[in-house]
Protein backbone atom coordinates (compact mmCIF):
# COMPACT_ATOMS: atom_id res chain seq x y z
CA MET A 1 -90.34 37.56 -114.08
CA LYS A 2 -87.78 37.23 -116.47
CA THR A 3 -89.44 33.85 -117.59
CA SER A 4 -92.77 35.29 -117.90
CA PHE A 5 -91.12 38.20 -120.16
CA TYR A 6 -89.12 35.53 -122.20
CA ASN A 7 -92.01 33.31 -122.94
CA ILE A 8 -94.34 36.47 -123.94
CA PHE A 9 -91.47 37.43 -126.12
CA ILE A 10 -91.40 33.96 -127.96
CA TYR A 11 -95.05 33.86 -128.25
CA PHE A 12 -94.81 37.29 -129.94
CA ILE A 13 -92.31 35.96 -132.40
CA ILE A 14 -94.35 32.68 -133.39
CA ILE A 15 -97.57 34.70 -133.61
CA SER A 16 -95.59 37.33 -136.01
CA THR A 17 -94.12 34.77 -138.07
CA ILE A 18 -97.17 32.85 -138.86
CA LEU A 19 -99.30 36.14 -139.48
CA ILE A 20 -96.63 36.99 -141.98
CA ALA A 21 -96.20 33.74 -143.45
CA CYS A 22 -100.04 33.57 -144.11
CA HIS A 23 -100.32 36.99 -145.61
CA LYS A 24 -97.36 36.12 -148.12
CA GLU A 25 -99.43 32.93 -149.04
CA ASP A 26 -102.32 34.97 -149.74
CA LYS A 27 -100.31 37.39 -151.82
CA ASP A 28 -98.64 34.34 -153.76
CA ILE A 29 -101.97 32.71 -154.60
CA GLU A 30 -103.54 36.12 -155.95
CA VAL A 31 -100.49 36.47 -158.23
CA ASN A 32 -100.43 32.79 -159.46
CA LEU A 33 -104.00 32.91 -160.16
CA ALA A 34 -103.49 35.98 -162.33
CA TYR A 35 -100.84 34.33 -164.30
CA GLN A 36 -103.08 31.25 -164.77
CA LEU A 37 -105.99 33.60 -166.07
CA ILE A 38 -103.90 35.47 -168.43
CA ALA A 39 -101.53 33.29 -169.93
CA ASP A 40 -101.69 31.69 -173.33
CA LYS A 41 -104.35 33.74 -174.61
CA THR A 42 -104.76 36.73 -177.10
CA TRP A 43 -106.34 39.64 -175.34
CA TYR A 44 -108.08 42.14 -177.52
CA LEU A 45 -108.68 45.60 -176.59
CA ASP A 46 -112.65 46.43 -176.98
CA TYR A 47 -112.78 49.90 -175.88
CA SER A 48 -111.01 52.07 -173.55
CA GLN A 49 -111.95 55.13 -171.12
CA ASN A 50 -110.04 58.25 -170.75
CA ILE A 51 -110.96 60.10 -167.30
CA SER A 52 -109.62 63.44 -166.84
CA GLY A 53 -111.41 65.00 -163.88
CA SER A 54 -115.05 64.62 -164.35
CA THR A 55 -114.79 64.15 -168.08
CA VAL A 56 -114.97 60.76 -169.24
CA THR A 57 -114.33 59.84 -173.14
CA ASN A 58 -115.16 56.23 -174.44
CA ARG A 59 -113.42 54.78 -177.50
CA THR A 60 -114.62 51.67 -178.81
CA TYR A 61 -112.79 49.16 -181.05
CA LEU A 62 -115.30 46.41 -181.41
CA GLY A 63 -115.54 45.23 -185.02
CA GLN A 64 -112.52 46.81 -186.21
CA PRO A 65 -108.74 45.79 -186.28
CA THR A 66 -107.72 46.40 -183.00
CA TYR A 67 -104.65 46.49 -180.26
CA PHE A 68 -103.95 42.73 -179.05
CA ILE A 69 -101.50 41.63 -176.30
CA ASN A 70 -100.46 38.03 -175.86
CA TYR A 71 -99.18 36.91 -172.27
CA LEU A 72 -97.55 33.52 -172.41
CA LYS A 73 -96.91 30.78 -169.67
CA ASN A 74 -93.14 31.34 -170.01
CA LEU A 75 -93.56 35.12 -169.44
CA ALA A 76 -92.96 36.30 -172.68
CA THR A 77 -95.19 38.94 -174.36
CA SER A 78 -95.97 40.32 -177.64
CA ASP A 79 -98.52 42.64 -178.99
CA SER A 80 -100.02 43.95 -182.39
CA ASP A 81 -97.64 47.14 -181.91
CA GLY A 82 -94.80 44.98 -182.47
CA LEU A 83 -93.43 45.21 -178.70
CA ILE A 84 -91.60 41.78 -177.73
CA GLY A 85 -90.65 41.10 -174.24
CA ILE A 86 -91.38 39.76 -170.90
CA TYR A 87 -93.91 40.50 -168.25
CA GLU A 88 -94.37 39.98 -164.42
CA ILE A 89 -97.27 40.20 -162.36
CA ILE A 90 -96.34 41.89 -159.06
CA LYS A 91 -98.94 42.42 -155.85
CA THR A 92 -98.57 45.80 -154.47
CA ASP A 93 -100.44 46.91 -151.29
CA SER A 94 -103.50 47.61 -152.84
CA SER A 95 -103.45 46.00 -156.10
CA LEU A 96 -101.99 43.71 -158.93
CA VAL A 97 -99.83 45.24 -161.39
CA ILE A 98 -98.30 43.81 -164.94
CA SER A 99 -95.00 45.13 -165.43
CA VAL A 100 -93.60 44.63 -168.99
CA GLN A 101 -90.25 45.13 -170.34
CA ALA A 102 -90.28 45.15 -173.90
CA LYS A 103 -88.36 46.33 -177.24
CA THR A 104 -89.89 47.91 -180.26
CA ASN A 105 -89.22 46.43 -183.77
CA SER A 106 -86.18 49.00 -184.03
CA GLY A 107 -84.92 47.67 -180.76
CA ASN A 108 -85.90 50.56 -178.50
CA PRO A 109 -86.70 49.67 -174.94
CA SER A 110 -90.19 50.15 -173.66
CA THR A 111 -91.30 49.57 -170.12
CA TYR A 112 -94.75 50.04 -168.89
CA ASN A 113 -97.15 48.99 -165.95
CA TYR A 114 -100.93 48.48 -166.01
CA GLU A 115 -102.90 48.04 -162.85
CA ILE A 116 -105.44 45.14 -162.95
CA GLU A 117 -108.66 46.25 -161.83
CA SER A 118 -110.54 43.23 -162.73
CA ILE A 119 -109.59 39.61 -164.45
CA GLY A 120 -111.58 36.85 -165.43
CA GLN A 121 -111.56 33.91 -167.89
CA LYS A 122 -112.52 35.89 -170.74
CA ASN A 123 -112.45 39.79 -169.55
CA MET A 124 -109.84 41.93 -168.28
CA ILE A 125 -109.86 45.65 -167.00
CA MET A 126 -106.74 47.37 -166.47
CA ASN A 127 -105.80 51.11 -166.12
CA TYR A 128 -102.83 53.44 -166.21
CA ASN A 129 -102.25 57.00 -165.31
CA LYS A 130 -100.62 59.68 -167.48
CA ASN A 131 -100.54 63.56 -167.40
CA ASN A 132 -103.39 63.51 -164.84
CA THR A 133 -105.57 61.16 -167.04
CA LYS A 134 -106.50 57.74 -166.01
CA THR A 135 -107.00 55.40 -169.04
CA ARG A 136 -109.04 52.07 -168.45
CA LEU A 137 -108.48 49.46 -170.92
CA PHE A 138 -111.09 46.69 -171.63
CA PHE A 139 -109.95 43.34 -172.92
CA SER A 140 -111.64 40.11 -173.79
CA THR A 141 -110.32 37.08 -175.23
CA GLN A 142 -111.65 34.35 -177.19
CA LYS A 143 -110.34 31.42 -175.20
C-alpha cells in the first residue's frame, strides 16, 4: 500500500512539473514574440478612443504631427513628449502589459503601464484605465 501511494505521489510531482514548465514556456514565447514585434520601430499614434460607460469618443491624429514612441531592442524607450527610460513586457494571467519607467526632460519620474490588446508587424492596439475611463490607443509603424 505504501509503494502504491508513493508511486502515485511521484507521478503527481512529475506531471505537475511538466505542466508548470510547459505553461512557463508558452508565457515566455508570447513575451519574446511581443518584444520582437515592437522593437526598433517608431510607433505613431493614429487615433484614440475614450470609453466611459456607453459613451465612446474618437480622436484622430492622421495627417498631423502626432505622438510617437520608440521601443528599442536594448529595452530603452523614448517618446515625442521627451520621456526617456526603460520598458519591459510582462505576461499577466490574461494579457501582455508594457511597463515603462521613464523620466521627463526635467528629471521627474514617470511610470505607466499599457495593456496590449493586439500587436502585429505594423499595427498595435494598447489601452489603459483612468478615472473609470478606458482609453484605447491605435498605433502604426512604417517598418
